[in-house]
CSV table of C-alpha atoms and ligand atoms in Angstrom, one decimal:
chain,number,residue,atom,x,y,z
A,1,MET,CA,17.2,-43.4,-116.9
A,2,GLU,CA,14.3,-42.5,-118.6
A,3,ILE,CA,12.3,-39.1,-118.0
A,4,THR,CA,9.3,-37.6,-118.6
A,5,VAL,CA,8.5,-34.0,-117.7
A,6,ILE,CA,5.1,-32.7,-118.1
A,7,GLY,CA,4.7,-28.8,-118.9
A,8,THR,CA,7.2,-27.3,-121.2
A,9,GLY,CA,7.8,-23.5,-119.4
A,10,TYR,CA,10.6,-21.7,-118.5
A,11,VAL,CA,10.8,-24.6,-115.9
A,12,GLY,CA,9.8,-27.5,-117.4
A,13,LEU,CA,11.9,-26.9,-120.6
A,14,VAL,CA,15.1,-25.9,-119.1
A,15,THR,CA,14.7,-29.1,-116.7
A,16,ALA,CA,14.0,-31.3,-119.2
A,17,VAL,CA,16.9,-29.9,-121.7
A,18,GLY,CA,19.5,-30.1,-118.6
A,19,PHE,CA,18.6,-33.5,-118.0
A,20,ALA,CA,19.3,-34.3,-121.4
A,21,GLU,CA,22.2,-33.1,-121.0
A,22,LEU,CA,23.1,-35.1,-118.2
A,23,GLY,CA,23.0,-38.2,-120.2
A,24,HIS,CA,19.3,-39.0,-119.3
A,25,ARG,CA,17.0,-39.9,-122.0
A,26,VAL,CA,13.9,-37.3,-121.6
A,27,LEU,CA,10.2,-37.1,-123.2
A,28,GLY,CA,8.6,-33.5,-122.6
A,29,VAL,CA,5.2,-33.3,-122.9
A,30,ASP,CA,3.1,-30.3,-123.3
A,31,ARG,CA,-0.8,-30.2,-123.9
A,32,ASP,CA,-0.3,-27.0,-126.4
A,33,ALA,CA,0.2,-28.7,-129.8
A,34,ALA,CA,1.4,-25.4,-131.2
A,35,LYS,CA,4.4,-24.9,-128.8
A,36,VAL,CA,5.6,-28.5,-129.2
A,37,ARG,CA,5.8,-28.7,-132.6
A,38,ARG,CA,8.0,-26.0,-132.3
A,39,LEU,CA,10.1,-27.6,-129.8
A,40,GLN,CA,10.2,-30.4,-132.0
A,41,ALA,CA,11.3,-28.3,-134.7
A,42,GLY,CA,14.6,-27.1,-132.6
A,43,ASP,CA,12.7,-23.4,-131.1
A,44,PRO,CA,12.5,-23.2,-127.6
A,45,VAL,CA,9.7,-20.6,-127.9
A,46,ILE,CA,11.5,-18.8,-124.6
A,47,TYR,CA,14.6,-16.7,-124.8
A,48,GLU,CA,16.8,-18.1,-122.1
A,49,PRO,CA,20.6,-17.4,-123.0
A,50,GLY,CA,22.0,-21.1,-123.8
A,51,LEU,CA,18.9,-23.1,-123.9
A,52,ALA,CA,18.5,-22.8,-127.8
A,53,GLU,CA,21.8,-24.6,-128.5
A,54,LYS,CA,21.5,-27.1,-125.5
A,55,LEU,CA,17.8,-28.2,-127.0
A,56,VAL,CA,19.2,-28.3,-130.7
A,57,ALA,CA,22.3,-30.4,-129.8
A,58,GLN,CA,20.1,-32.9,-127.2
A,59,GLN,CA,17.4,-33.6,-129.8
A,60,GLY,CA,20.7,-34.3,-132.2
A,61,ALA,CA,22.1,-36.9,-129.9
A,62,GLY,CA,18.7,-38.4,-129.9
A,63,ARG,CA,18.4,-37.8,-126.0
A,64,LEU,CA,15.3,-35.2,-126.1
A,65,HIS,CA,12.0,-35.6,-128.0
A,66,PHE,CA,8.4,-34.1,-127.2
A,67,THR,CA,4.5,-35.2,-127.7
A,68,THR,CA,1.1,-33.8,-126.5
A,69,GLU,CA,0.6,-37.2,-125.1
A,70,ILE,CA,0.8,-37.7,-121.7
A,71,ALA,CA,-0.3,-41.3,-122.1
A,72,ALA,CA,3.4,-41.5,-123.6
A,73,GLY,CA,5.1,-39.6,-121.2
A,74,VAL,CA,3.6,-42.2,-118.3
A,75,ARG,CA,4.8,-45.4,-120.6
A,76,HIS,CA,8.2,-43.8,-121.3
A,77,ALA,CA,9.5,-43.4,-118.1
A,78,PRO,CA,9.5,-44.7,-114.3
A,79,ILE,CA,9.5,-41.1,-113.1
A,80,LEU,CA,7.0,-38.3,-114.4
A,81,PHE,CA,8.1,-34.5,-113.1
A,82,ILE,CA,4.9,-32.1,-112.8
A,83,CYS,CA,5.9,-28.6,-114.0
A,84,VAL,CA,2.5,-27.2,-115.1
A,85,GLY,CA,1.8,-23.4,-114.0
A,86,THR,CA,0.2,-22.4,-110.5
A,87,PRO,CA,-1.0,-19.4,-111.6
A,88,SER,CA,-2.8,-17.1,-108.9
A,89,LEU,CA,-6.8,-17.1,-108.4
A,90,PRO,CA,-8.4,-13.8,-107.5
A,91,ASP,CA,-8.0,-14.3,-103.3
A,92,GLY,CA,-3.9,-15.1,-104.2
A,93,SER,CA,-4.5,-18.5,-103.5
A,94,ALA,CA,-3.0,-20.9,-105.8
A,95,ASP,CA,-4.5,-22.4,-109.2
A,96,LEU,CA,-3.9,-26.0,-108.7
A,97,SER,CA,-6.2,-26.8,-111.8
A,98,GLN,CA,-3.7,-27.4,-114.2
A,99,MET,CA,-1.7,-29.8,-112.0
A,100,GLU,CA,-4.9,-31.8,-110.9
A,101,ALA,CA,-5.6,-32.1,-114.7
A,102,VAL,CA,-2.0,-33.2,-115.5
A,103,VAL,CA,-2.8,-35.8,-112.5
A,104,ARG,CA,-5.8,-37.3,-113.7
A,105,GLN,CA,-4.1,-37.5,-117.1
A,106,ILE,CA,-1.3,-39.7,-115.3
A,107,ALA,CA,-3.6,-41.8,-113.6
A,108,ALA,CA,-5.7,-43.0,-116.3
A,109,ALA,CA,-2.5,-44.1,-118.2
A,110,LEU,CA,-0.9,-45.6,-115.1
A,111,ASP,CA,0.2,-49.8,-115.9
A,112,GLY,CA,2.5,-50.0,-112.8
A,113,TYR,CA,5.0,-48.0,-110.4
A,114,ARG,CA,5.7,-44.9,-111.4
A,115,LEU,CA,7.2,-42.0,-109.1
A,116,VAL,CA,5.3,-38.6,-109.4
A,117,VAL,CA,7.2,-35.5,-108.6
A,118,GLU,CA,5.8,-32.3,-108.4
A,119,LYS,CA,8.8,-29.3,-109.7
A,120,SER,CA,6.1,-26.5,-110.0
A,121,THR,CA,5.7,-24.4,-106.7
A,122,VAL,CA,2.4,-25.8,-104.9
A,123,PRO,CA,1.1,-25.0,-101.4
A,124,VAL,CA,2.0,-27.5,-98.5
A,125,ARG,CA,0.1,-30.7,-98.7
A,126,THR,CA,-0.5,-30.7,-102.3
A,127,SER,CA,1.7,-33.8,-102.6
A,128,SER,CA,-1.4,-35.9,-100.4
A,129,TRP,CA,-3.8,-34.1,-102.9
A,130,VAL,CA,-1.8,-35.6,-105.7
A,131,HIS,CA,-1.3,-39.1,-104.1
A,132,ARG,CA,-5.5,-38.8,-103.4
A,133,THR,CA,-6.4,-38.0,-106.9
A,134,LEU,CA,-4.1,-40.8,-108.2
A,135,ARG,CA,-5.4,-43.0,-105.7
A,136,LEU,CA,-8.9,-41.9,-106.8
A,137,TYR,CA,-8.5,-42.5,-110.6
A,138,THR,CA,-6.1,-45.2,-111.0
A,139,ARG,CA,-7.0,-48.9,-111.4
A,140,PRO,CA,-7.0,-50.8,-108.3
A,141,GLY,CA,-3.8,-52.7,-107.3
A,142,ILE,CA,-1.2,-50.3,-109.5
A,143,GLU,CA,1.7,-49.2,-107.0
A,144,PHE,CA,2.7,-45.3,-107.2
A,145,GLU,CA,4.9,-42.7,-104.5
A,146,VAL,CA,4.4,-39.0,-105.0
A,147,ALA,CA,7.4,-36.6,-104.3
A,148,SER,CA,8.1,-33.2,-104.1
A,149,ASN,CA,11.5,-32.0,-105.7
A,150,PRO,CA,11.0,-27.8,-105.7
A,151,GLU,CA,13.2,-26.1,-108.2
A,152,PHE,CA,15.0,-23.0,-107.5
A,153,LEU,CA,16.2,-21.7,-110.7
A,154,ARG,CA,16.3,-18.1,-111.7
A,155,GLU,CA,14.7,-16.8,-115.3
A,156,GLY,CA,17.5,-15.5,-117.4
A,157,ARG,CA,20.0,-17.3,-116.0
A,158,ALA,CA,18.2,-20.7,-115.4
A,159,VAL,CA,20.6,-22.8,-117.7
A,160,HIS,CA,23.0,-21.9,-115.1
A,161,ASP,CA,21.2,-22.4,-112.3
A,162,PHE,CA,20.0,-25.8,-113.4
A,163,PHE,CA,23.8,-27.0,-113.6
A,164,HIS,CA,24.9,-25.2,-110.4
A,165,PRO,CA,21.8,-25.3,-108.0
A,166,ASP,CA,23.0,-24.0,-104.3
A,167,ARG,CA,21.0,-27.5,-103.3
A,168,ILE,CA,18.8,-30.0,-104.3
A,169,VAL,CA,15.7,-30.8,-102.0
A,170,LEU,CA,14.3,-34.1,-102.0
A,171,GLY,CA,11.0,-34.4,-100.5
A,172,VAL,CA,10.2,-38.1,-100.8
A,173,PRO,CA,8.1,-40.9,-99.1
A,174,SER,CA,10.2,-43.5,-98.8
A,175,GLN,CA,13.5,-44.7,-99.5
A,176,ARG,CA,12.5,-46.3,-102.8
A,177,ALA,CA,11.5,-42.7,-103.9
A,178,GLY,CA,14.7,-41.2,-102.9
A,179,ASP,CA,16.7,-43.7,-104.7
A,180,LEU,CA,15.1,-43.0,-107.8
A,181,LEU,CA,15.3,-39.1,-107.0
A,182,GLY,CA,19.2,-39.9,-106.3
A,183,GLU,CA,19.8,-41.5,-109.2
A,184,VAL,CA,18.5,-38.4,-111.3
A,185,TYR,CA,20.4,-36.1,-109.7
A,186,ALA,CA,23.6,-38.7,-109.2
A,187,PRO,CA,25.6,-36.2,-111.3
A,188,PHE,CA,25.3,-32.8,-108.9
A,189,HIS,CA,28.0,-32.4,-105.9
A,190,CYS,CA,26.0,-29.8,-103.8
A,191,PRO,CA,24.2,-30.4,-100.3
A,192,LYS,CA,21.4,-32.4,-100.9
A,193,VAL,CA,18.7,-32.2,-98.6
A,194,ILE,CA,16.5,-35.2,-98.1
A,195,THR,CA,13.3,-34.4,-96.4
A,196,ASP,CA,9.0,-35.3,-96.2
A,197,PRO,CA,6.9,-33.6,-99.3
A,198,ASN,CA,5.3,-31.1,-96.7
A,199,THR,CA,8.5,-29.8,-95.7
A,200,ALA,CA,10.1,-29.4,-99.2
A,201,GLU,CA,6.9,-27.8,-100.7
A,202,ILE,CA,7.0,-25.4,-97.6
A,203,ILE,CA,10.8,-24.7,-98.1
A,204,LYS,CA,10.4,-23.3,-101.7
A,205,HIS,CA,7.2,-20.9,-100.7
A,206,ALA,CA,9.5,-20.3,-97.8
A,207,CYS,CA,13.0,-19.5,-99.6
A,208,ASN,CA,10.7,-16.8,-102.4
A,209,SER,CA,9.0,-15.2,-99.9
A,210,PHE,CA,12.1,-14.5,-97.9
A,211,LEU,CA,13.7,-13.0,-101.1
A,212,ALA,CA,10.8,-11.2,-101.7
A,213,LEU,CA,10.8,-9.8,-98.2
A,214,LYS,CA,14.5,-8.5,-98.1
A,215,ILE,CA,13.4,-6.8,-101.5
A,216,SER,CA,11.0,-5.0,-99.6
A,217,TYR,CA,13.1,-4.6,-96.9
A,218,ILE,CA,15.6,-3.0,-98.9
A,219,ASN,CA,13.0,-0.8,-100.6
A,220,LEU,CA,12.0,0.2,-97.7
A,221,ILE,CA,15.4,2.0,-96.6
A,222,ALA,CA,15.5,3.4,-100.1
A,223,GLU,CA,12.7,5.1,-99.2
A,224,LEU,CA,14.0,6.6,-95.7
A,225,CYS,CA,17.4,7.3,-97.6
A,226,GLU,CA,15.4,9.2,-100.1
A,227,ARG,CA,13.6,11.6,-97.2
A,228,THR,CA,17.5,11.7,-95.7
A,229,GLN,CA,19.2,12.7,-98.2
A,230,ALA,CA,21.2,9.2,-97.7
A,231,ASP,CA,22.9,6.4,-100.3
A,232,VAL,CA,20.9,3.3,-100.2
A,233,HIS,CA,23.5,1.5,-102.4
A,234,THR,CA,26.2,1.9,-99.9
A,235,VAL,CA,23.8,1.2,-97.1
A,236,ALA,CA,23.2,-1.8,-98.9
A,237,GLN,CA,26.8,-2.8,-100.2
A,238,ALA,CA,27.9,-2.2,-96.2
A,239,MET,CA,24.9,-4.4,-95.3
A,240,GLY,CA,25.5,-6.8,-97.4
A,241,LEU,CA,29.3,-7.3,-95.7
A,242,ASP,CA,27.9,-9.2,-92.8
A,243,GLN,CA,28.0,-12.6,-93.6
A,244,ARG,CA,24.8,-13.2,-91.7
A,245,ILE,CA,22.8,-11.0,-94.2
A,246,GLY,CA,24.6,-11.1,-97.3
A,247,PRO,CA,24.9,-9.5,-100.4
A,248,GLU,CA,22.4,-10.6,-102.7
A,249,PHE,CA,18.3,-9.4,-103.4
A,250,LEU,CA,19.7,-6.0,-102.3
A,251,GLU,CA,19.0,-4.1,-105.1
A,252,ALA,CA,16.9,-1.1,-104.0
A,253,GLY,CA,14.3,-0.1,-107.0
A,254,LEU,CA,11.1,-0.7,-109.0
A,255,GLY,CA,10.7,-3.8,-106.9
A,256,TYR,CA,10.1,-7.6,-107.7
A,257,GLY,CA,8.2,-8.9,-110.3
A,258,GLY,CA,8.1,-11.5,-112.6
A,259,ALA,CA,6.0,-15.0,-112.2
A,260,CYS,CA,6.9,-16.5,-109.4
A,261,LEU,CA,8.0,-13.9,-106.3
A,262,PRO,CA,5.0,-11.7,-106.8
A,263,LYS,CA,2.4,-15.0,-106.9
A,264,ASP,CA,4.5,-16.9,-104.4
A,265,VAL,CA,4.1,-14.2,-101.7
A,266,GLN,CA,0.2,-14.1,-102.4
A,267,ALA,CA,-0.4,-18.0,-102.2
A,268,PHE,CA,2.1,-17.8,-99.1
A,269,ILE,CA,0.1,-15.4,-97.4
A,270,HIS,CA,-2.8,-17.4,-98.2
A,271,ILE,CA,-1.3,-20.7,-96.9
A,272,GLY,CA,-0.7,-19.2,-93.5
A,273,GLU,CA,-3.9,-18.1,-93.5
A,274,GLU,CA,-5.4,-21.2,-93.9
A,275,HIS,CA,-3.7,-22.6,-91.0
A,276,GLY,CA,-4.6,-20.0,-88.4
A,277,LEU,CA,-1.7,-18.0,-89.3
A,278,ASP,CA,-1.2,-14.2,-89.4
A,279,PHE,CA,1.6,-13.6,-92.3
A,280,SER,CA,1.0,-9.9,-92.1
A,281,LEU,CA,5.0,-9.6,-92.5
A,282,LEU,CA,4.3,-11.1,-95.9
A,283,LYS,CA,1.8,-8.6,-96.4
A,284,GLU,CA,3.6,-5.5,-96.0
A,285,ALA,CA,6.6,-6.8,-98.4
A,286,ASP,CA,4.0,-7.2,-100.8
A,287,ALA,CA,2.5,-3.4,-99.7
A,288,ILE,CA,5.9,-2.3,-100.6
A,289,ASN,CA,6.1,-3.6,-103.6
A,290,ARG,CA,3.0,-2.1,-104.7
A,291,ARG,CA,3.8,1.2,-104.4
A,292,ARG,CA,7.2,0.7,-106.0
A,293,VAL,CA,5.7,2.4,-109.4
A,294,ASP,CA,3.9,5.3,-107.7
A,295,GLY,CA,6.9,6.1,-106.2
A,296,ILE,CA,8.7,6.2,-109.9
A,297,LEU,CA,5.3,8.0,-110.8
A,298,GLN,CA,6.0,10.8,-108.2
A,299,LYS,CA,9.7,11.2,-109.2
A,300,LEU,CA,8.2,11.9,-113.1
A,301,LYS,CA,5.9,14.5,-111.7
A,302,ARG,CA,8.2,15.7,-109.2
A,303,ALA,CA,10.9,16.3,-112.2
A,304,LEU,CA,7.8,17.2,-115.1
A,305,TRP,CA,4.9,19.1,-112.6
A,306,ILE,CA,2.5,17.8,-115.2
A,307,LEU,CA,2.6,14.3,-117.0
A,308,GLU,CA,-0.3,14.5,-119.3
A,309,ASP,CA,0.4,14.7,-123.0
A,310,LYS,CA,4.3,13.9,-122.4
A,311,GLU,CA,6.4,11.7,-124.1
A,312,ILE,CA,8.2,9.2,-121.9
A,313,ALA,CA,10.5,6.7,-122.8
A,314,VAL,CA,10.2,3.8,-121.0
A,315,LEU,CA,13.6,1.0,-121.6
A,316,GLY,CA,13.1,-2.2,-120.4
A,317,LEU,CA,9.6,-4.3,-120.6
A,318,ALA,CA,11.2,-7.5,-119.3
A,319,PHE,CA,10.7,-8.0,-115.5
A,320,LYS,CA,14.3,-8.7,-115.6
A,321,ALA,CA,17.3,-8.5,-117.9
A,322,ASN,CA,18.0,-11.6,-120.0
A,323,THR,CA,14.7,-12.5,-120.1
A,324,ASP,CA,11.8,-11.9,-122.5
A,325,ASP,CA,9.3,-12.5,-120.1
A,326,VAL,CA,6.8,-9.6,-119.5
A,327,ARG,CA,4.6,-11.8,-116.2
A,328,GLY,CA,4.8,-9.2,-113.2
A,329,SER,CA,6.9,-6.8,-115.4
A,330,GLN,CA,7.1,-3.3,-113.5
A,331,GLY,CA,8.1,-1.7,-116.7
A,332,LEU,CA,4.6,-2.4,-118.1
A,333,ALA,CA,3.3,-1.2,-114.5
A,334,VAL,CA,4.7,2.2,-114.8
A,335,ALA,CA,3.4,2.7,-118.8
A,336,ARG,CA,0.4,1.9,-117.6
A,337,ALA,CA,0.6,4.2,-115.0
A,338,LEU,CA,1.5,7.1,-117.0
A,339,LEU,CA,-0.8,6.3,-119.4
A,340,ASP,CA,-3.7,6.4,-116.6
A,341,SER,CA,-2.1,10.3,-116.1
A,342,GLY,CA,-2.6,11.1,-119.7
A,343,ALA,CA,1.4,10.5,-120.9
A,344,ARG,CA,2.4,9.1,-123.7
A,345,VAL,CA,4.9,6.1,-123.8
A,346,ARG,CA,7.9,5.3,-126.0
A,347,LEU,CA,8.5,1.7,-125.1
A,348,TRP,CA,11.5,-0.4,-126.0
A,349,ASP,CA,13.3,-3.8,-124.7
A,350,PRO,CA,15.5,-5.9,-126.7
A,351,HIS,CA,14.0,-8.9,-126.2
A,352,ALA,CA,10.6,-8.6,-124.7
A,353,ALA,CA,8.7,-6.0,-126.7
A,354,ALA,CA,6.6,-8.9,-128.6
A,355,ARG,CA,5.4,-10.5,-125.7
A,356,ALA,CA,5.0,-6.7,-124.1
A,357,GLN,CA,2.8,-5.7,-127.3
A,358,GLU,CA,0.4,-8.9,-126.4
A,359,LEU,CA,-0.5,-7.5,-122.9
A,360,LEU,CA,0.0,-3.8,-124.2
A,361,SER,CA,-1.3,-3.3,-127.9
A,362,PRO,CA,0.3,0.0,-130.0
A,363,SER,CA,-1.9,2.7,-130.1
A,364,GLU,CA,-2.1,6.7,-130.6
A,365,ARG,CA,-0.5,6.9,-127.3
A,366,VAL,CA,1.9,3.7,-126.9
A,367,ALA,CA,4.9,3.4,-129.6
A,368,TYR,CA,7.4,0.6,-129.8
A,369,THR,CA,10.4,1.2,-130.9
A,370,ASP,CA,13.3,-1.0,-132.3
A,371,SER,CA,16.6,0.9,-130.6
A,372,ILE,CA,16.9,3.2,-127.6
A,373,TRP,CA,17.6,5.5,-129.4
A,374,GLY,CA,13.9,5.9,-130.8
A,375,ALA,CA,12.3,5.6,-127.5
A,376,LEU,CA,14.8,8.6,-126.3
A,377,GLU,CA,13.9,10.8,-129.1
A,378,GLY,CA,12.0,13.8,-128.4
A,379,ALA,CA,10.9,12.8,-124.9
A,380,HIS,CA,10.1,14.9,-121.8
A,381,ALA,CA,11.6,11.6,-119.6
A,382,ALA,CA,13.3,8.6,-119.5
A,383,VAL,CA,12.4,5.3,-117.1
A,384,ILE,CA,14.9,2.7,-116.9
A,385,ALA,CA,12.5,0.1,-115.8
A,386,THR,CA,14.9,-3.4,-116.6
A,387,PRO,CA,18.3,-3.5,-116.0
A,388,TRP,CA,19.8,-4.5,-119.5
A,389,GLU,CA,23.4,-4.0,-119.7
A,390,GLU,CA,22.9,-1.8,-123.0
A,391,LEU,CA,21.6,0.5,-120.4
A,392,ARG,CA,24.5,0.0,-118.6
A,393,ALA,CA,26.4,1.1,-121.0
A,394,LEU,CA,24.6,3.8,-122.4
A,395,ASP,CA,26.4,7.0,-124.4
A,396,LEU,CA,24.9,9.4,-121.8
A,397,ALA,CA,26.2,13.1,-123.3
A,398,ARG,CA,24.2,11.2,-126.5
A,399,VAL,CA,21.2,10.8,-124.0
A,400,ALA,CA,21.2,13.9,-123.2
A,401,ALA,CA,21.4,15.7,-126.9
A,402,THR,CA,18.8,12.9,-127.6
A,403,MET,CA,16.2,13.6,-125.6
A,404,LEU,CA,14.0,16.6,-125.4
A,405,THR,CA,14.5,17.3,-121.8
A,406,PRO,CA,17.4,15.3,-120.7
A,407,ILE,CA,15.7,14.3,-117.5
A,408,VAL,CA,16.0,10.2,-116.8
A,409,VAL,CA,14.4,8.1,-113.8
A,410,ASP,CA,16.5,5.6,-112.8
A,411,GLY,CA,14.0,2.6,-111.7
A,412,ARG,CA,17.0,0.0,-111.2
A,413,ASN,CA,20.2,2.4,-110.1
A,414,LEU,CA,22.0,1.0,-113.0
A,415,LEU,CA,23.6,4.8,-114.0
A,416,ASP,CA,26.4,6.4,-112.3
A,417,THR,CA,26.3,9.7,-111.0
A,418,GLU,CA,29.2,11.3,-111.6
A,419,ALA,CA,29.1,10.1,-115.6
A,420,VAL,CA,25.5,11.7,-115.5
A,421,ARG,CA,26.1,14.9,-114.0
A,422,ALA,CA,29.1,15.0,-116.4
A,423,ALA,CA,26.5,14.5,-119.3
A,424,GLY,CA,24.4,17.4,-118.0
A,425,LEU,CA,21.4,14.8,-117.5
A,426,GLU,CA,18.8,15.5,-114.5
A,427,TYR,CA,19.0,12.2,-112.7
A,428,HIS,CA,16.8,10.6,-110.4
A,429,PRO,CA,17.7,7.1,-108.8
A,430,VAL,CA,15.6,4.9,-105.9
A,431,GLY,CA,16.8,5.8,-102.4
A,432,ARG,CA,20.2,7.4,-103.9
A,433,PRO,CA,20.7,11.8,-104.5
A,434,SER,CA,19.2,13.3,-107.7
A,435,VAL,CA,21.1,15.0,-109.7
A,436,ALA,CA,19.7,18.4,-110.7
A,437,PHE,CA,19.3,19.7,-114.2
A,438,THR,CA,21.9,22.8,-114.5
B,501,UDX,C1,12.9,-16.6,-108.7
B,501,UDX,C2,13.4,-17.2,-107.5
B,501,UDX,O1,14.9,-16.0,-107.3
B,501,UDX,C3,13.5,-18.3,-107.9
B,501,UDX,O2,14.6,-19.2,-106.9
B,501,UDX,C4,12.8,-19.2,-108.3
B,501,UDX,O3,12.7,-20.5,-109.0
B,501,UDX,C5,11.9,-18.7,-109.1
B,501,UDX,O4,11.5,-17.3,-108.5
B,501,UDX,P1,12.7,-14.9,-110.8
B,501,UDX,O5,11.0,-14.9,-110.8
B,501,UDX,O6,13.4,-15.6,-112.1
B,501,UDX,O7,13.1,-16.2,-109.5
B,501,UDX,O8,13.8,-13.6,-110.9
B,501,UDX,P2,14.6,-13.3,-109.3
B,501,UDX,O9,15.8,-13.5,-109.9
B,501,UDX,O10,14.0,-13.9,-107.8
B,501,UDX,O11,14.1,-11.7,-109.2
B,501,UDX,C6,13.0,-11.7,-109.2
B,501,UDX,C7,12.8,-9.8,-109.0
B,501,UDX,O12,13.1,-8.9,-107.9
B,501,UDX,C8,13.1,-9.1,-110.5
B,501,UDX,O13,12.2,-8.8,-111.0
B,501,UDX,C9,14.4,-8.2,-110.0
B,501,UDX,O14,14.4,-7.4,-110.7
B,501,UDX,C10,13.8,-8.1,-108.4
B,501,UDX,N1,14.7,-7.6,-107.6
B,501,UDX,C11,16.2,-9.2,-107.4
B,501,UDX,C12,14.9,-6.7,-107.2
B,501,UDX,O15,14.4,-6.1,-107.1
B,501,UDX,N2,16.1,-6.3,-106.0
B,501,UDX,C13,16.8,-7.1,-106.0
B,501,UDX,O16,17.8,-6.9,-105.2
B,501,UDX,C14,16.7,-8.8,-106.5
């Protein structure tokens, strides 16, 4: 069927390409003309494994086009997915201005029934606002409906997640809307949760906040492990074997970053408060997460005594592996904290360096290197900030030989303690016993 996807960021572009591969005829809409030109030329703009090939293949098959015109998107399809950004306002609540602007443009172009579907993460009751806005700006007598279909894909494996969802959530106001979305998702055989739009909106925030809680919980346990010479890795492993808990999202380290978890926790706290509820549980998760960077700085200070004028390599700037996204990057947060302490930083990332430079410019104290070895050369210490495979597979003897003082702070618990010991590194992981300099 015909589908329009408005907003071609990480979620929108993967969704557009995915729907096209499923055989739908998709029109992607974005207000950024330069981006649309690149997309039209087969350049996905973002780095996401597998995306570039699929984009080109679907364009070649004639099933995927891009435009800047929302009106063209409205003409193209009976179903319009809104995938625009919903960033944080200073008070933590979601900024829905992009959403509202898009909805007004849809309203102005409506010429007959359309199903408008929110895919962006939005606060509960947004669908009522979308509905009211459409009513206000649409010519009388024109029918439309609003549904919520939250997206759960993870950056770095978004293409895989699109085709293999754990579940699909359809928050629909009517049988008609349910049938339309049912047709879109007919090829999927995973569980489908059919519910009302408010419930669907809450599901998305509840999921991301729960994942953040899980990560902060294991990071709190890691802090206890550090004070008691216990090993958080084994604690997490044993916890994960309990089927009620499960093994995922129990990796202690630098905490959660990215464009979603930090923002969604803030937004959910705000939503709770708006409805007279105390969401301190989530405030604590956020507080634990915020002190992760300081924990890494403390380890460096304990190892180096004085940070001023030290050369520190920060390995990994993407907020997680397999993406070039540096929004909410803990690696950049570590780099900034080091600069505040007077240190110099040498930054490496295989995919995210260009985007990182937009947020932290190269300077006398900030160097970007093309190779891990360039970052380690002459460094007093190195911090592992992103779990890139390249870092997991490091030649540790060469690390020891390259650095001025072979001190590694492992913010992602990537390295094997025995291998580190054998290579002669001083090693400080998170929530696990350190290896002393010999
Ligand atoms: C998240 C949700 O997982 C996804 O369902 C939603 O659609 C968007 O938000 P994403 O932001 O891509 O996805 O990243 P995710 O894989 O959830 O990781 C978030 C952060 O938590 C990363 O910084 C990651 O390094 C960190 N993390 C994850 C941990 O610190 N420990 C873990 O055990 C897992």
